[in-house]
Amino acid sequence: MTDEDKTEVSVASGGNSQVKDLDGRSNSEKSIRNCRGILDPGTNMVEQTNKDIESAKQADQPPEPPYSVYTHREKATMIILVSFTAIISPLSGTIYFPVLPSLARDLNVSASLINLTVTTYLILQGVAPSFIGNLSDVYGRRPAYMICCVVYLAANIGLAVQNSYAALLALRCIQSCGSSATIALASGVVADLVTRAERGKYLGFAAMGVTLGPALGPVIGGLIDQYLGWRWIFWFLTILSGALFLILFTFLPETGRNVVGNGSLPAPWWNMSLLAYFKQRHRRRQADEVDLDSVKLPRKRPNPFAALKILGEREGCITLLCSSLMYGGYYVLLTTLSSELSSRFGFSSVIIGLCYLPIGIGSLSYRYTGGFLLDWNFRRHAKAGGVVISNNRQQDMDTLPIEKIRLQVSLPFVYLTSALVIAYGWAMETESSLAGIEISLFFCGVFLTASLNGLNTLIIDTHINMPATAMAANNLCRCLVGAGAAAISSPLINRVGLGWTSVLVSGIWLGLSPFLWLIMAKGPSWRQTGKEKKGSGKG
């Protein structure tokens, strides 16, 4: 046998030995890898190469984009601006109350016909946001605000110069259509800018008009009517709303996430604020600053009946029912306060208006009570569920019991509000003391605002893709129930007295509370079932 043949046999023997080693019948794993490295030098680095590739992929992944590109100060400024704009809706309704006798006298109509203008205002206040709110979810917030601006200003000017009952009735309906959507739009702006972890306190600002407007309206209306006359009420609303809308037109950027995403995508030129338009002309955004993934795809066209679909959901229907009935009880309190103070204490319209201030101040303090507790409870549950809350990053709601997070705060306030309403009713019924009445009104403002805004936050959290539409549905139910409550409140008090009326209102609220407990228990499963049905429908 030649040397060359020996070499071939040696190599062949080494190869057979290597196969035996792979079967576990020969040398150690280290020897096997050495032999494999000799026979196939490219295979001994496969595992390490795969690890390097995975590490490179992770390093190449871009960081998660922020939920909003705006700073905390910018977001706070925008939210406060739209919140003050939202005041014009309830302010337009309640500023009108002190001038009802003057209007009836000057237009030579009965009190019942003048009261009809209040009822029609509330009905339109509930219906109109269903159209405007859904339009804003599709085309953006600014076009909706501009429509409201034109309609509302024109109606106020017409009301200031009209001299007939028919014009008053028609123009009040138009005024309601122009002003009522501002609350839904403000809530939509908050949802565009703020994550769920911070939404509690910010939605308190957005809903501030619902509670602060009714409290300030009678004060302003009484003062203007006494010193300037009822026409100046509408001129005042024209000047106030004109100034607010001018600020919106100049400074408020488009925030709709289906238009600008997280704010990094420039809006069309016709949808820009005046300030943003001039900035855009001088400095174009760089392409790498735009986050297209944050843009939500809108519906093909606005659906004015989208708000009604929320009433077809089990959780949405219960939440809206409880919220609207609580607001109805609140309206019973507001609409009868002036007449009760006048008949029992003989106060003038100016003093009566000032007596509304405690409930308004109590509503303003919500941010430091209910709003703080909502955000604190969110962080508590996130920590318990292992969810990391990062600044300006949205949290996945599927991993958190959002119903429990919101209602654990709202339910105690429902019970506290029920007790305070009874205290107010009997303090007024017995004419015990004005101080007791005003103190109970203050705490009613604190607790009722916390209850209502917890429910408002929940309805937006569960409809995050259409927040303005969700608030429009809330507004629809709230205003229709409020109109009914305003119609029956005086006859009911005349029949059974304010004390027992307050007991009835509190009893209704307490009777609704088990349904909120039901939402806490069944809400997540209801939402999951709804998602599965939508998914199967698309499939």
Coordinates of C-alpha atoms in Angstrom, one line a residue, residues 4-355:
E4 CA -1.0 8.1 -0.9
D5 CA -3.4 5.2 -0.3
K6 CA -2.6 5.3 3.4
T7 CA -3.5 9.0 3.4
E8 CA -6.8 8.4 1.7
V9 CA -7.7 5.6 4.2
S10 CA -6.7 7.8 7.1
V11 CA -9.0 10.5 5.8
A12 CA -11.7 8.1 5.2
S13 CA -11.3 6.6 8.7
G14 CA -11.5 10.2 10.1
G15 CA -14.7 10.7 8.2
N16 CA -16.3 7.5 9.6
S17 CA -15.2 8.4 13.0
Q18 CA -16.8 11.8 12.6
V19 CA -20.1 10.2 11.6
K20 CA -19.9 7.9 14.7
D21 CA -19.3 10.9 16.8
L22 CA -22.5 12.6 15.5
D23 CA -24.4 9.4 16.4
G24 CA -23.0 9.7 19.9
R25 CA -20.7 6.7 19.7
S26 CA -17.3 8.3 19.5
N27 CA -15.3 11.4 20.6
S28 CA -16.4 14.4 22.6
E29 CA -18.5 17.2 21.2
K30 CA -15.4 19.4 21.1
S31 CA -13.7 16.9 18.9
I32 CA -16.7 16.7 16.6
R33 CA -16.8 20.4 16.2
N34 CA -13.1 20.5 15.4
C35 CA -13.5 17.8 12.8
R36 CA -16.5 19.5 11.3
G37 CA -14.4 22.7 11.1
I38 CA -11.8 20.8 9.2
L39 CA -14.2 19.2 6.8
D40 CA -16.5 22.2 6.3
P41 CA -15.0 25.4 7.6
G42 CA -18.2 27.4 6.8
T43 CA -20.4 25.5 9.2
N44 CA -18.7 26.1 12.5
M45 CA -19.9 29.8 12.6
V46 CA -23.6 29.3 11.7
E47 CA -25.0 29.6 15.2
Q48 CA -22.9 32.7 16.0
T49 CA -23.9 34.2 12.7
N50 CA -27.6 33.8 13.4
K51 CA -27.2 35.5 16.8
D52 CA -25.4 38.4 15.1
I53 CA -28.2 38.7 12.6
E54 CA -30.8 38.8 15.3
S55 CA -28.9 41.4 17.2
A56 CA -28.5 43.5 14.1
K57 CA -32.2 43.4 13.4
Q58 CA -33.0 44.6 16.9
A59 CA -30.5 47.4 16.6
D60 CA -32.0 48.4 13.3
Q61 CA -35.5 48.6 14.6
P62 CA -36.6 52.3 15.0
P63 CA -37.8 53.5 18.4
E64 CA -41.5 53.6 19.0
P65 CA -42.8 56.9 17.8
P66 CA -44.4 59.2 20.4
Y67 CA -48.2 59.3 20.7
S68 CA -48.0 63.1 20.1
V69 CA -45.1 65.2 18.9
Y70 CA -46.4 68.2 20.9
T71 CA -44.8 69.1 24.3
H72 CA -46.7 69.0 27.5
R73 CA -47.1 72.8 27.5
E74 CA -48.4 72.8 23.9
K75 CA -50.9 70.1 24.7
A76 CA -52.1 71.8 27.8
T77 CA -52.5 75.1 26.0
M78 CA -54.5 73.5 23.2
I79 CA -56.8 71.6 25.6
I80 CA -57.5 74.6 27.7
L81 CA -58.3 76.6 24.6
V82 CA -60.8 74.1 23.3
S83 CA -62.2 73.6 26.8
F84 CA -63.0 77.3 27.1
T85 CA -64.6 77.2 23.6
A86 CA -66.8 74.3 24.7
I87 CA -68.3 76.5 27.4
I88 CA -70.3 78.4 24.8
S89 CA -72.8 75.5 24.4
P90 CA -74.2 75.3 28.0
L91 CA -73.5 79.0 28.5
S92 CA -75.8 79.8 25.6
G93 CA -78.5 77.7 27.2
T94 CA -78.4 79.0 30.8
I95 CA -77.6 82.6 30.1
Y96 CA -81.0 82.7 28.5
F97 CA -82.9 81.7 31.7
P98 CA -83.0 85.1 33.5
V99 CA -84.3 86.9 30.4
L100 CA -87.3 84.6 29.8
P101 CA -89.8 87.0 31.5
S102 CA -88.4 90.0 29.6
L103 CA -88.6 88.1 26.3
A104 CA -92.2 87.1 26.9
R105 CA -93.2 90.7 27.7
D106 CA -91.4 92.3 24.8
L107 CA -92.5 89.7 22.2
N108 CA -96.1 89.6 23.7
V109 CA -96.2 85.8 24.0
S110 CA -97.0 83.4 26.9
A111 CA -94.4 81.9 29.2
S112 CA -95.2 78.4 27.9
L113 CA -94.3 79.5 24.4
I114 CA -91.0 81.1 25.6
N115 CA -90.2 77.8 27.5
L116 CA -90.6 76.0 24.2
T117 CA -87.5 77.8 23.0
V118 CA -85.6 76.2 25.9
T119 CA -86.9 72.7 25.0
T120 CA -86.1 72.9 21.3
Y121 CA -82.6 74.3 22.1
L122 CA -81.9 71.2 24.3
I123 CA -83.2 68.8 21.6
L124 CA -81.0 70.3 18.9
Q125 CA -78.2 70.4 21.4
G126 CA -78.4 66.7 21.6
V127 CA -78.9 65.9 17.9
A128 CA -76.5 68.3 16.1
P129 CA -73.2 66.8 17.5
S130 CA -74.0 63.4 16.0
F131 CA -73.4 65.0 12.6
I132 CA -70.5 67.4 13.4
G133 CA -68.7 65.0 15.7
N134 CA -68.6 62.2 13.1
L135 CA -67.5 64.7 10.4
S136 CA -64.6 65.7 12.6
D137 CA -63.5 62.1 13.1
V138 CA -63.3 61.7 9.3
Y139 CA -62.0 65.1 8.0
G140 CA -60.4 66.6 11.1
R141 CA -61.3 68.9 14.0
R142 CA -60.6 72.3 12.4
P143 CA -63.2 72.1 9.5
A144 CA -65.8 71.1 12.1
Y145 CA -64.8 74.1 14.3
M146 CA -65.0 76.5 11.4
I147 CA -68.6 75.2 10.5
C148 CA -69.6 75.7 14.1
C149 CA -68.1 79.2 14.1
V150 CA -70.0 80.4 11.1
V151 CA -73.3 79.0 12.1
Y152 CA -73.1 80.2 15.7
L153 CA -72.0 83.7 15.0
A154 CA -74.7 84.2 12.4
A155 CA -77.4 82.9 14.8
N156 CA -76.3 85.2 17.6
I157 CA -76.3 88.3 15.4
G158 CA -79.8 87.3 14.1
L159 CA -81.0 86.8 17.7
A160 CA -79.7 90.2 18.8
V161 CA -81.7 92.1 16.1
Q162 CA -84.9 89.9 15.7
N163 CA -88.3 91.2 16.8
S164 CA -90.6 88.2 16.4
Y165 CA -91.3 85.0 18.3
A166 CA -90.9 82.8 15.1
A167 CA -87.5 84.3 14.4
L168 CA -86.5 83.7 18.1
L169 CA -87.6 80.0 17.9
A170 CA -85.8 79.3 14.6
L171 CA -82.6 81.2 15.5
R172 CA -82.3 79.5 18.9
C173 CA -82.4 76.2 17.0
I174 CA -79.6 77.3 14.7
Q175 CA -77.7 78.7 17.6
S176 CA -77.9 75.3 19.3
C177 CA -76.6 73.5 16.2
G178 CA -73.6 75.8 16.0
S179 CA -72.6 75.6 19.7
S180 CA -73.5 72.1 20.8
A181 CA -70.7 70.2 19.0
T182 CA -67.9 72.1 20.7
I183 CA -68.0 69.8 23.7
A184 CA -67.7 66.7 21.5
L185 CA -64.9 68.4 19.5
A186 CA -63.0 69.3 22.7
S187 CA -63.1 65.7 23.9
G188 CA -61.9 64.6 20.4
V189 CA -58.9 66.9 20.7
V190 CA -58.0 65.5 24.1
A191 CA -58.1 61.9 22.7
D192 CA -55.9 63.0 19.8
L193 CA -53.2 64.4 22.1
V194 CA -53.2 62.5 25.4
T195 CA -52.7 58.9 26.2
R196 CA -55.1 56.9 28.4
A197 CA -52.7 57.2 31.4
E198 CA -53.2 61.0 31.4
R199 CA -56.7 61.3 30.0
G200 CA -58.5 61.6 33.4
K201 CA -57.4 65.1 34.3
Y202 CA -57.4 66.4 30.7
L203 CA -60.9 65.3 30.0
G204 CA -61.9 67.2 33.1
F205 CA -60.9 70.3 31.3
A206 CA -62.6 69.3 28.1
A207 CA -65.9 68.6 29.9
M208 CA -65.6 71.7 32.1
G209 CA -68.1 73.5 29.9
V210 CA -70.8 71.0 30.8
T211 CA -70.7 72.0 34.5
L212 CA -69.2 75.4 34.5
G213 CA -71.3 76.9 31.8
P214 CA -74.7 76.2 33.5
A215 CA -73.3 77.7 36.7
L216 CA -71.9 80.9 35.2
G217 CA -74.7 81.5 32.6
P218 CA -77.4 82.7 35.1
V219 CA -74.9 85.0 36.8
I220 CA -73.9 86.7 33.5
G221 CA -77.5 86.7 32.1
G222 CA -78.9 88.3 35.2
L223 CA -76.4 91.1 35.2
I224 CA -76.7 91.9 31.5
D225 CA -80.5 91.8 31.6
Q226 CA -80.7 94.1 34.6
Y227 CA -78.2 96.7 33.3
L228 CA -78.2 96.4 29.5
G229 CA -81.3 94.5 28.3
W230 CA -81.8 91.1 26.9
R231 CA -80.5 91.9 23.4
W232 CA -77.0 92.5 24.8
I233 CA -76.9 88.8 26.0
F234 CA -76.7 87.8 22.3
W235 CA -74.2 90.5 21.5
F236 CA -72.1 89.3 24.5
L237 CA -72.2 85.8 23.1
T238 CA -71.2 87.1 19.6
I239 CA -68.2 88.9 21.0
L240 CA -67.1 86.0 23.3
S241 CA -67.4 83.3 20.6
G242 CA -65.9 85.6 17.9
A243 CA -62.8 86.1 20.0
L244 CA -62.5 82.4 20.9
F245 CA -63.0 81.3 17.3
L246 CA -60.4 83.8 16.1
I247 CA -57.9 82.4 18.5
L248 CA -58.7 78.9 17.3
F249 CA -58.4 79.9 13.6
T250 CA -55.0 81.5 14.3
F251 CA -53.3 79.1 16.7
L252 CA -55.1 75.7 17.0
P253 CA -53.4 73.1 14.7
E254 CA -55.2 70.2 13.2
T255 CA -55.1 67.3 15.7
G256 CA -57.2 64.6 14.1
R257 CA -55.2 61.5 14.0
N258 CA -56.7 60.4 10.7
V259 CA -55.4 63.6 9.1
V260 CA -52.0 64.4 10.8
G261 CA -51.3 61.2 12.8
N262 CA -49.4 62.1 15.9
G263 CA -48.9 65.6 14.6
S264 CA -45.8 64.8 12.5
L265 CA -47.7 64.8 9.2
P266 CA -48.5 68.3 7.9
A267 CA -52.2 69.0 7.3
P268 CA -53.4 70.2 3.9
W269 CA -52.9 73.9 3.5
W270 CA -56.7 74.6 3.8
N271 CA -56.7 72.7 7.1
M272 CA -53.8 74.5 8.8
S273 CA -53.9 77.2 11.4
L274 CA -52.8 80.6 10.3
L275 CA -49.6 80.3 12.4
A276 CA -48.9 76.8 11.0
Y277 CA -49.5 78.0 7.5
F278 CA -46.8 80.7 7.7
K279 CA -44.4 78.3 9.4
Q280 CA -44.9 75.8 6.7
R281 CA -44.1 78.3 4.0
H282 CA -40.7 79.1 5.6
R283 CA -39.7 75.6 6.8
R284 CA -40.8 72.3 5.4
R285 CA -40.7 69.3 7.7
Q286 CA -38.1 66.6 6.8
A287 CA -39.4 63.3 5.5
D288 CA -37.9 61.3 8.3
E289 CA -39.9 63.3 10.8
V290 CA -43.2 62.1 9.5
D291 CA -44.7 59.0 11.2
L292 CA -47.2 57.6 8.7
D293 CA -48.0 54.6 11.0
S294 CA -49.7 56.9 13.4
V295 CA -52.3 58.0 10.8
K296 CA -55.6 56.3 11.3
L297 CA -57.6 55.4 8.2
P298 CA -60.9 57.2 8.2
R299 CA -64.3 55.9 7.0
K300 CA -65.0 56.6 3.4
R301 CA -67.6 59.2 4.3
P302 CA -69.1 60.7 7.5
N303 CA -71.9 58.7 9.0
P304 CA -74.4 60.8 11.0
F305 CA -75.9 57.8 12.5
A306 CA -72.6 56.4 13.9
A307 CA -73.5 57.8 17.3
L308 CA -76.6 55.7 17.4
K309 CA -74.6 52.5 16.8
I310 CA -73.0 53.0 20.2
L311 CA -76.4 52.7 21.8
G312 CA -76.6 49.3 20.2
E313 CA -73.6 48.1 22.2
R314 CA -74.3 46.6 25.7
E315 CA -71.5 48.4 27.4
G316 CA -72.0 51.7 25.5
C317 CA -75.7 51.7 26.1
I318 CA -75.4 51.2 29.8
T319 CA -72.7 53.8 30.2
L320 CA -74.6 56.4 28.2
L321 CA -77.8 55.6 30.1
C322 CA -76.2 56.1 33.5
S323 CA -74.4 59.2 32.4
S324 CA -77.5 60.8 30.9
L325 CA -79.7 60.1 33.9
M326 CA -77.1 61.6 36.2
Y327 CA -77.0 64.7 34.1
G328 CA -80.8 64.8 34.0
G329 CA -80.8 64.9 37.8
Y330 CA -78.2 67.6 37.7
Y331 CA -80.5 69.6 35.4
V332 CA -83.4 69.2 37.8
L333 CA -81.2 70.9 40.4
L334 CA -80.0 73.7 38.1
T335 CA -83.3 74.7 36.5
T336 CA -85.2 74.9 39.7
L337 CA -82.5 76.6 41.8
S338 CA -83.4 80.1 40.7
S339 CA -87.2 79.7 41.2
E340 CA -86.6 78.1 44.6
L341 CA -84.3 80.8 45.8
S342 CA -86.7 83.5 44.6
S343 CA -89.8 82.1 46.1
R344 CA -88.3 81.0 49.5
F345 CA -85.8 83.8 50.1
G346 CA -87.0 86.6 47.8
F347 CA -83.6 87.1 46.1
S348 CA -83.0 89.3 43.1
S349 CA -81.8 87.9 39.8
V350 CA -78.3 89.1 40.5
I351 CA -78.1 87.5 43.9
I352 CA -79.6 84.3 42.5
G353 CA -77.0 84.2 39.8
L354 CA -74.2 84.5 42.4
C355 CA -75.7 81.6 44.3

